[in-house]
XYZ file of C-alpha atoms in Angstrom:
600
model
C -46.915 67.472 -76.876
C -46.460 64.460 -74.706
C -49.349 61.955 -74.758
C -49.869 58.643 -72.930
C -51.036 55.770 -74.872
C -50.391 52.207 -76.100
C -50.348 50.480 -79.426
C -52.520 47.527 -80.289
C -52.084 46.312 -83.809
C -53.327 48.910 -86.266
C -55.360 50.710 -83.709
C -53.885 53.517 -81.681
C -55.564 55.140 -78.531
C -54.321 58.337 -77.100
C -55.307 60.410 -74.138
C -53.650 63.787 -74.229
C -53.974 66.550 -71.630
C -54.657 68.940 -74.381
C -57.549 66.977 -75.968
C -60.525 65.832 -74.007
C -61.529 63.130 -76.405
C -60.067 59.756 -76.923
C -58.720 59.511 -80.527
C -59.014 56.190 -82.397
C -58.060 55.221 -85.871
C -55.703 53.281 -88.047
C -52.614 54.648 -89.722
C -54.302 55.226 -93.018
C -57.087 57.392 -91.682
C -54.515 59.258 -89.659
C -52.531 59.997 -92.705
C -55.583 61.311 -94.655
C -56.490 63.429 -91.580
C -52.997 64.956 -91.615
C -53.503 65.858 -95.206
C -56.763 67.537 -94.564
C -55.237 69.398 -91.455
C -52.595 70.835 -93.861
C -55.235 71.803 -96.343
C -57.254 73.452 -93.549
C -54.207 75.398 -92.365
C -53.615 76.755 -95.918
C -57.310 77.799 -96.158
C -57.159 79.599 -92.754
C -54.048 81.402 -93.819
C -55.726 82.506 -97.064
C -58.700 83.693 -95.079
C -56.546 85.623 -92.713
C -54.808 87.390 -95.588
C -57.979 88.123 -97.379
C -60.085 89.318 -94.547
C -57.941 90.187 -91.677
C -58.774 89.335 -87.924
C -62.077 90.846 -87.757
C -64.831 89.251 -85.797
C -66.455 87.557 -88.785
C -63.113 86.744 -90.475
C -61.167 85.207 -87.646
C -59.871 81.570 -87.822
C -62.198 80.860 -84.873
C -65.224 82.140 -86.702
C -64.223 79.991 -89.748
C -63.877 76.990 -87.433
C -67.240 77.708 -86.027
C -68.779 78.085 -89.533
C -67.833 74.457 -90.423
C -68.134 72.773 -87.119
C -70.566 74.853 -85.057
C -70.277 76.433 -81.624
C -70.543 73.030 -79.999
C -66.914 72.285 -81.064
C -65.871 75.594 -79.511
C -67.496 74.568 -76.361
C -65.541 71.395 -76.208
C -62.303 73.360 -76.650
C -62.919 75.702 -73.825
C -60.226 76.115 -71.220
C -59.986 75.402 -67.539
C -61.639 77.358 -64.714
C -64.116 80.048 -65.912
C -63.546 78.447 -69.279
C -66.815 79.607 -70.954
C -66.530 83.232 -70.043
C -62.677 83.300 -70.767
C -63.092 81.380 -73.990
C -65.791 83.507 -75.477
C -64.056 86.757 -74.432
C -60.871 85.696 -76.114
C -62.739 84.260 -79.058
C -64.628 87.579 -79.630
C -61.891 89.996 -78.794
C -58.509 88.226 -79.521
C -59.036 86.341 -82.684
C -59.977 83.056 -81.017
C -56.673 81.294 -80.430
C -57.841 77.749 -79.945
C -54.568 76.507 -78.729
C -54.847 78.803 -75.708
C -57.834 76.813 -74.537
C -57.057 73.259 -75.533
C -55.045 72.643 -72.453
C -57.704 71.604 -70.164
C -55.547 70.966 -67.063
C -55.908 68.233 -64.490
C -58.050 65.585 -66.205
C -57.547 63.124 -63.365
C -58.636 65.739 -60.777
C -55.387 65.479 -58.676
C -55.628 61.601 -58.839
C -59.201 61.236 -57.705
C -60.005 59.530 -60.993
C -57.827 56.506 -62.164
C -56.080 56.720 -65.435
C -58.236 53.992 -66.965
C -61.318 55.944 -66.209
C -61.136 57.457 -69.729
C -61.365 54.158 -71.479
C -65.163 54.447 -71.662
C -65.100 56.404 -74.968
C -68.008 58.765 -75.104
C -70.239 56.802 -72.802
C -69.792 59.362 -69.956
C -68.829 62.788 -71.312
C -69.099 64.608 -68.039
C -66.242 62.554 -66.675
C -63.980 64.076 -69.381
C -65.562 67.623 -69.801
C -66.288 68.740 -66.247
C -62.763 70.004 -65.667
C -63.453 72.430 -68.410
C -66.147 74.110 -66.527
C -64.844 74.269 -63.048
C -62.769 77.043 -61.422
C -59.418 76.008 -59.979
C -59.754 75.458 -56.259
C -56.907 75.481 -53.635
C -57.743 71.892 -52.497
C -55.928 68.874 -53.879
C -56.828 65.371 -52.720
C -54.283 63.920 -50.444
C -51.906 61.118 -51.787
C -53.439 58.867 -49.050
C -56.894 59.423 -50.351
C -55.819 58.750 -53.882
C -54.231 55.440 -52.718
C -57.354 54.510 -50.805
C -59.470 55.124 -53.815
C -57.339 52.804 -55.964
C -57.569 50.035 -53.262
C -61.161 50.488 -53.000
C -61.567 50.106 -56.851
C -59.519 46.852 -56.804
C -61.761 45.491 -53.863
C -64.948 46.603 -55.683
C -64.004 44.838 -58.892
C -63.044 41.690 -56.930
C -66.431 41.799 -55.026
C -68.707 43.107 -57.752
C -72.020 41.505 -58.526
C -71.803 38.041 -59.974
C -68.158 37.488 -59.199
C -67.231 34.319 -57.254
C -66.663 36.322 -54.032
C -69.947 37.965 -54.362
C -71.825 34.720 -54.991
C -70.335 33.118 -51.956
C -71.336 36.114 -49.672
C -74.742 36.014 -51.191
C -75.367 32.518 -49.846
C -75.378 34.044 -46.286
C -78.616 35.686 -47.030
C -80.796 32.736 -47.449
C -82.288 33.471 -44.096
C -82.324 36.933 -42.765
C -82.022 35.697 -39.043
C -79.584 32.852 -39.817
C -76.427 33.050 -37.880
C -73.070 32.262 -39.449
C -69.575 31.730 -38.080
C -68.163 32.199 -41.600
C -65.885 35.165 -42.264
C -66.618 36.103 -45.939
C -64.046 37.610 -48.121
C -66.210 40.490 -49.188
C -68.470 42.590 -47.067
C -71.003 45.094 -48.342
C -73.055 48.183 -47.652
C -76.229 48.169 -49.570
C -77.470 51.920 -49.888
C -81.154 52.495 -50.300
C -82.717 55.783 -51.309
C -84.811 58.125 -49.036
C -86.419 61.418 -49.861
C -85.285 63.947 -52.467
C -82.177 63.910 -54.651
C -80.221 66.278 -52.417
C -80.771 63.958 -49.434
C -79.931 60.983 -51.541
C -76.596 62.437 -52.793
C -75.650 63.468 -49.173
C -76.382 60.139 -47.698
C -74.673 58.316 -50.514
C -71.441 60.125 -50.018
C -71.676 59.308 -46.331
C -72.178 55.634 -47.029
C -69.296 55.685 -49.467
C -66.939 57.125 -46.900
C -68.023 54.489 -44.413
C -67.085 51.758 -46.860
C -63.656 53.381 -47.198
C -63.187 53.325 -43.546
C -64.359 49.711 -42.968
C -63.098 47.744 -45.969
C -66.612 47.258 -47.459
C -67.962 47.534 -50.859
C -70.873 49.909 -51.787
C -73.853 48.751 -53.824
C -76.740 51.000 -54.462
C -80.409 50.265 -55.096
C -81.101 50.882 -58.735
C -84.901 50.559 -58.430
C -85.296 54.315 -58.653
C -83.572 56.636 -61.250
C -79.993 56.534 -60.083
C -78.795 54.835 -63.186
C -80.448 57.498 -65.340
C -78.739 60.256 -63.330
C -75.100 59.181 -62.857
C -72.557 57.158 -64.689
C -70.872 54.202 -63.177
C -68.054 55.655 -60.878
C -65.868 52.465 -60.839
C -64.118 51.744 -64.170
C -64.792 48.204 -65.417
C -67.407 47.413 -62.724
C -70.815 48.414 -61.406
C -72.250 49.828 -58.175
C -75.764 48.876 -59.026
C -77.373 46.153 -57.033
C -78.488 43.339 -59.341
C -82.260 43.111 -59.833
C -82.303 39.495 -58.545
C -80.775 40.502 -55.180
C -82.718 38.248 -52.688
C -83.590 41.145 -50.351
C -85.973 42.619 -52.909
C -88.220 44.225 -50.202
C -85.582 45.825 -48.343
C -86.508 49.324 -49.098
C -89.709 48.734 -47.034
C -87.673 48.348 -43.847
C -88.164 50.767 -41.070
C -86.549 51.333 -37.721
C -88.991 48.797 -36.080
C -87.773 45.956 -38.253
C -86.509 43.087 -36.021
C -83.243 42.961 -38.055
C -82.585 46.684 -37.635
C -79.495 47.705 -35.633
C -81.626 49.462 -33.017
C -83.860 46.493 -32.416
C -81.016 44.019 -32.303
C -79.102 46.037 -29.747
C -82.383 46.820 -27.707
C -83.216 43.190 -27.607
C -79.638 41.953 -26.895
C -79.680 39.771 -30.015
C -75.957 39.306 -30.400
C -75.381 35.683 -30.070
C -72.567 34.240 -27.845
C -69.913 32.080 -29.344
C -68.982 34.383 -32.126
C -71.958 33.553 -34.263
C -73.385 36.824 -35.958
C -76.416 37.669 -38.189
C -75.782 37.518 -41.858
C -77.417 41.029 -42.389
C -78.196 44.032 -40.308
C -80.335 46.899 -41.280
C -79.061 50.398 -40.417
C -81.795 53.008 -40.134
C -80.054 56.395 -40.070
C -82.781 58.705 -41.265
C -83.709 62.000 -39.430
C -86.299 60.262 -37.153
C -84.101 57.496 -35.908
C -84.123 56.959 -32.147
C -81.357 56.540 -29.536
C -80.982 52.790 -30.143
C -80.382 53.467 -33.907
C -77.998 56.369 -33.033
C -75.994 53.969 -30.984
C -74.489 52.852 -34.454
C -72.061 55.720 -34.273
C -70.818 54.392 -30.791
C -70.452 51.027 -32.528
C -68.118 52.495 -34.962
C -66.008 53.718 -31.994
C -65.894 50.039 -30.715
C -68.301 50.580 -27.802
C -71.398 48.905 -29.134
C -72.861 45.495 -28.463
C -72.803 44.168 -31.984
C -69.492 43.256 -33.859
C -70.471 45.107 -37.026
C -67.170 44.516 -38.641
C -67.923 40.826 -38.918
C -71.518 41.143 -40.459
C -71.173 40.559 -44.215
C -74.314 42.587 -45.311
C -75.477 45.986 -44.131
C -78.521 47.467 -45.625
C -78.454 51.289 -45.010
C -81.291 53.712 -45.226
C -80.501 57.448 -44.588
C -81.421 60.896 -45.683
C -78.623 62.611 -43.829
C -75.041 63.721 -44.337
C -73.555 61.861 -41.343
C -69.905 62.316 -42.224
C -69.310 64.663 -39.225
C -70.429 61.764 -36.910
C -67.684 59.551 -38.545
C -65.043 62.373 -37.800
C -65.994 62.262 -34.187
C -65.266 58.512 -33.709
C -61.853 57.802 -32.200
C -61.762 54.615 -34.171
C -61.711 56.580 -37.423
C -59.848 59.687 -36.354
C -56.352 58.802 -37.556
C -57.491 57.414 -40.755
C -59.634 60.407 -41.611
C -56.939 62.743 -40.745
C -54.753 61.089 -43.441
C -57.620 60.964 -45.882
C -58.610 64.655 -45.496
C -56.213 67.024 -44.104
C -58.593 69.716 -45.447
C -61.714 69.123 -43.603
C -63.882 71.497 -45.512
C -63.434 69.638 -48.847
C -64.624 66.138 -47.970
C -67.861 66.201 -49.876
C -66.228 68.110 -52.554
C -63.544 65.402 -53.288
C -65.775 62.398 -52.836
C -68.655 63.944 -54.885
C -66.365 64.649 -57.735
C -65.269 61.018 -57.600
C -68.794 59.511 -57.369
C -71.104 61.817 -59.166
C -70.723 62.126 -63.089
C -73.915 63.024 -64.667
C -75.060 60.783 -67.544
C -74.961 62.166 -71.047
C -78.643 63.014 -70.982
C -78.189 65.141 -67.929
C -74.829 66.560 -69.050
C -76.645 67.686 -72.235
C -79.109 69.661 -69.959
C -76.186 71.187 -68.183
C -73.982 72.238 -71.079
C -76.828 73.420 -73.376
C -78.158 75.715 -70.680
C -74.713 76.986 -69.703
C -73.689 77.940 -73.239
C -77.039 79.445 -73.998
C -77.430 81.666 -70.929
C -74.369 81.803 -68.742
C -71.154 81.366 -70.697
C -70.840 85.039 -71.840
C -71.276 86.424 -68.379
C -68.240 87.934 -66.606
C -69.679 86.820 -63.324
C -72.240 84.210 -62.350
C -74.320 84.625 -59.151
C -76.353 81.629 -58.083
C -79.419 81.987 -55.934
C -81.076 78.841 -54.641
C -84.590 79.197 -53.009
C -86.417 76.615 -51.123
C -89.380 77.413 -49.037
C -90.497 74.697 -46.492
C -93.438 76.551 -44.920
C -95.380 79.238 -46.901
C -97.088 80.441 -43.818
C -93.971 81.436 -41.976
C -92.066 82.312 -45.175
C -94.580 84.112 -47.380
C -93.506 85.200 -50.827
C -92.956 88.980 -50.205
C -90.859 88.227 -47.040
C -88.519 85.692 -48.903
C -88.311 88.086 -51.949
C -87.294 90.955 -49.776
C -84.820 88.878 -47.952
C -83.201 87.729 -51.241
C -82.934 91.399 -52.391
C -81.590 92.664 -49.050
C -78.939 89.898 -48.887
C -77.751 90.205 -52.548
C -77.580 94.090 -52.469
C -76.103 94.386 -48.966
C -73.301 91.797 -49.734
C -72.493 93.553 -53.020
C -73.449 90.269 -54.912
C -75.793 92.435 -57.214
C -75.764 96.050 -58.068
C -78.143 98.587 -56.653
C -80.710 99.954 -58.973
C -81.417 103.813 -59.628
C -84.983 104.915 -58.911
C -84.651 108.227 -60.722
C -83.001 108.915 -64.082
C -81.194 112.274 -63.844
C -78.373 113.845 -65.514
C -76.088 113.319 -62.621
C -76.527 109.461 -62.191
C -77.793 108.638 -65.635
C -76.268 110.650 -68.361
C -77.976 109.133 -71.384
C -76.627 111.739 -73.764
C -73.080 111.019 -72.771
C -73.751 107.345 -72.984
C -75.064 107.604 -76.529
C -72.131 109.726 -77.556
C -69.570 107.343 -75.852
C -71.344 104.411 -77.701
C -71.319 106.144 -81.006
C -67.581 106.963 -80.612
C -66.813 103.404 -79.675
C -68.579 102.101 -82.849
C -66.834 104.629 -85.047
C -63.455 103.755 -83.614
C -64.034 100.018 -83.806
C -63.854 99.557 -80.062
C -65.970 96.477 -79.207
C -65.622 96.833 -75.414
C -68.907 96.256 -73.571
C -70.156 96.760 -70.056
C -69.448 93.746 -67.663
C -72.361 91.246 -67.506
C -73.640 89.454 -64.363
C -75.613 86.475 -64.949
C -77.974 85.388 -62.137
C -78.929 81.776 -62.132
C -81.974 81.295 -59.885
C -83.442 77.947 -58.900
C -86.724 77.585 -57.382
C -89.955 75.667 -57.550
C -91.727 78.925 -58.195
C -91.280 81.336 -61.177
C -92.554 84.386 -59.115
C -89.069 85.327 -57.748
C -87.599 85.293 -61.325
C -90.158 87.716 -62.546
C -89.674 90.193 -59.668
C -85.894 90.250 -59.875
C -86.007 90.533 -63.650
C -88.444 93.371 -63.514
C -86.279 95.185 -60.870
C -83.382 95.427 -63.417
C -85.719 96.030 -66.397
C -87.629 98.927 -64.871
C -84.573 100.500 -63.344
C -80.907 100.669 -64.458
C -78.182 99.288 -62.444
C -76.313 101.922 -60.526
C -72.692 102.564 -61.296
C -70.543 101.276 -58.294
C -66.927 101.233 -57.527
C -66.383 98.977 -60.584
C -68.516 100.839 -62.931
C -71.832 99.980 -64.550
C -72.834 96.352 -65.192
C -75.615 94.627 -67.048
C -77.586 92.009 -65.225
C -79.413 89.056 -66.785
C -81.617 86.761 -64.710
C -82.346 83.114 -65.605
C -84.304 80.153 -64.176
C -84.023 76.757 -65.941
C -87.263 75.339 -64.483
C -90.179 75.931 -62.085
C -91.795 72.655 -61.081
C -94.128 74.253 -58.550
C -93.788 71.296 -56.198
C -91.141 68.695 -55.492
C -91.689 65.571 -57.389
C -89.323 63.205 -55.542
C -88.020 60.216 -57.650
C -89.699 61.394 -60.817
C -87.070 60.753 -63.554
C -87.350 64.014 -65.502
C -87.771 66.079 -62.370
C -84.636 64.527 -60.779
C -82.631 65.027 -63.992
C -83.541 68.739 -63.967
C -82.747 68.979 -60.239
C -79.199 67.479 -60.899
C -78.663 69.817 -63.801
C -79.587 72.842 -61.661
C -77.424 71.681 -58.752
C -74.550 71.409 -61.117
C -75.151 74.739 -62.756
C -75.271 76.466 -59.363
C -72.043 74.872 -58.327
C -70.374 76.634 -61.295
C -71.245 80.071 -59.732
C -68.700 82.653 -58.664
C -70.800 83.555 -55.652
C -73.819 81.583 -54.156
C -76.887 82.330 -52.019
C -78.658 79.288 -50.600
C -81.709 78.593 -48.331
C -81.122 77.352 -44.903
C -81.808 73.679 -44.296
C -81.922 72.801 -48.046
C -80.018 69.723 -48.957
C -80.262 70.951 -52.562
C -78.235 73.912 -51.639
C -75.824 71.846 -49.649
C -74.989 69.783 -52.659
C -74.419 72.807 -54.962
C -72.118 74.608 -52.554
C -70.032 71.544 -51.720
C -69.643 70.356 -55.255
C -68.521 73.902 -56.218
C -66.383 74.397 -53.172
C -68.272 77.537 -52.327
C -68.894 79.257 -49.111
C -72.448 80.585 -49.779
C -74.448 83.269 -48.148
C -77.228 81.368 -46.362
C -80.754 82.792 -46.235
C -81.912 82.412 -42.593
C -85.536 80.959 -41.933
C -87.898 83.915 -41.264
C -89.240 84.014 -37.729
C -92.789 84.134 -38.968
C -95.644 86.824 -38.563
C -94.505 88.527 -41.710
C -91.156 89.429 -40.332
C -87.775 89.186 -42.136
C -84.809 87.562 -40.349
C -82.084 89.885 -39.266
C -79.544 89.644 -40.796
C -81.133 88.495 -44.123
C -78.239 86.150 -44.642
C -74.978 84.861 -42.983
C -71.840 83.511 -44.611
C -71.187 79.803 -44.321
C -68.174 78.665 -42.334
C -67.221 76.174 -44.975
C -68.630 74.457 -48.104
C -69.423 71.342 -46.159
C -73.125 70.296 -45.769
C -74.748 70.235 -42.378
C -75.544 67.027 -40.474
C -79.035 68.022 -39.125
C -79.678 65.273 -36.611
C -76.432 64.031 -35.020
C -76.356 61.722 -32.110
C -75.441 62.603 -28.549
C -71.956 61.098 -28.270
C -72.075 61.533 -24.500
C -74.393 58.557 -24.614
C -71.560 56.260 -25.812
C -69.953 54.056 -23.246
C -71.415 52.441 -20.127
C -71.091 53.404 -16.513
C -67.510 54.288 -15.574
C -66.548 54.092 -19.313
C -68.985 56.761 -20.191
C -66.645 59.492 -21.726
C -67.050 63.273 -21.661
C -67.309 64.336 -25.227
C -65.659 67.338 -26.461
C -65.972 68.514 -30.074
C -62.710 69.093 -31.892
C -62.069 72.430 -33.461
C -62.925 71.180 -36.985
C -66.580 70.421 -36.098
C -68.841 73.397 -35.472
C -72.540 74.056 -35.149
C -74.294 74.740 -38.427
C -75.166 78.280 -39.354
C -78.772 77.449 -40.267
C -79.571 75.188 -37.318
C -78.146 75.055 -33.782
C -78.811 71.290 -33.582
C -76.676 70.306 -36.481
C -72.980 69.789 -36.945
C -70.595 70.530 -39.891
C -66.860 70.186 -40.699
C -64.778 73.330 -41.009
C -61.145 74.023 -41.564
C -59.545 74.831 -38.239
C -57.960 78.299 -38.174
């Protein structure tokens, strides 16, 4: 086994592809550990000789007896690790070595090698690879190099560094103009709306910093530090509490220092003197003057944004498609993301590592309810208007979608000998027990997320009151689970957001996914998991169900709900005719939105 590591006196640190934990210890402890390992091997061999490889006498069972199932969980393999691991543990003697090789710890280079020097302070960064299925997308070498350059820039410009302090001096007066060209420039991200909106806008802001050579700092006044580990090794992305723009989160689009107001009032000062800060309002209700920011990116605006040291950004949108539509960024983005449908997937896996508290919620629920399933179906339900989307209509829509798309099995309304031969089943079951055959019917686990518990009860009752019909693949068992039902969205409430993040993550581990149209919660889950979900369309009202009940997403990418009109960019004769490239399409759930797709 080849491991990378370095020696430092009597302490040795190793990071091995086959071991997800950093091992530390002196040579004496390692020697004793080797002795104990040898003793354990003798004990396991004796156990095998004495009891054979039965379910209760297997080495894996012995291991579990001493260390508990938690250790099994940590040794699970790559991809559908939980289901594969448990199946092999139960039916093949539990060869732990088969599952200790976890695969690509650095996610194809998204994570730096020194990322794992944080010990156990961020378990999700080490363990997430064990839960995710292998996907066809690999980050481009150009993206990997750009992330390493960004990390070096971030460390150099991080809070309280000399460069940061120099740039900070430009904020003594919001309207003060300066001819200085600072070494470090920043985007200060501020939260808006629910967690899904925040994650989408944060990925968008980060991509903008990659494209413009800036450093991203985020407002820590909410619960972001409780939700996510620091993404940059050896640094922080949290804005210091003593940052002088302490009230910047109260800015709105009418603030005199906002981009829209500055451009509207022709506030750019001749002679190269620029404001020290500009406020970017990019939320859903921004106006045409604010939207001109995306023309500015293309080099057609009236402000020289590239020279302004501080940008304070407020957004609740995934505006990444707008960046792809700017000629100024086109070449760079093509090199960064040759696979357009994986932009959020790559950047989210780089940025978002749940804290240990959230990771505990995720892993405990996974192993308790989902790990033994052969297939996991995620259903995410978000009702924005109960009048146009009443409970019964949405429930029927979910059932019609999951059954018609073969995500869930049909149920038998009548128990007859032809379709439900109970006598034959009992005989077969008895024969299996006598013959020692431990085969079982496949299990589908349904993970349902909703603010209401009503959908859970109805779907559970459907499979409790009626058996699942045998399809082309034979009979299956169905279990239905819902982690929480908060009844209403409690934006920026710590525990609520921790549960929301855990549920997004669990949904992203699904084999197939159903989401609600317009839901940013669903967008995050699908893009993190690299899934093309079936999208539940918004009911037309008056108690009618949409037809069809659901449509397949063109790509895992989220939708940009409120894009600008790019034909407004330019002036007079320079006003260009805008034609969307073949990798930008209209969203499935709204004809006003845009999303990235992989061109055929």
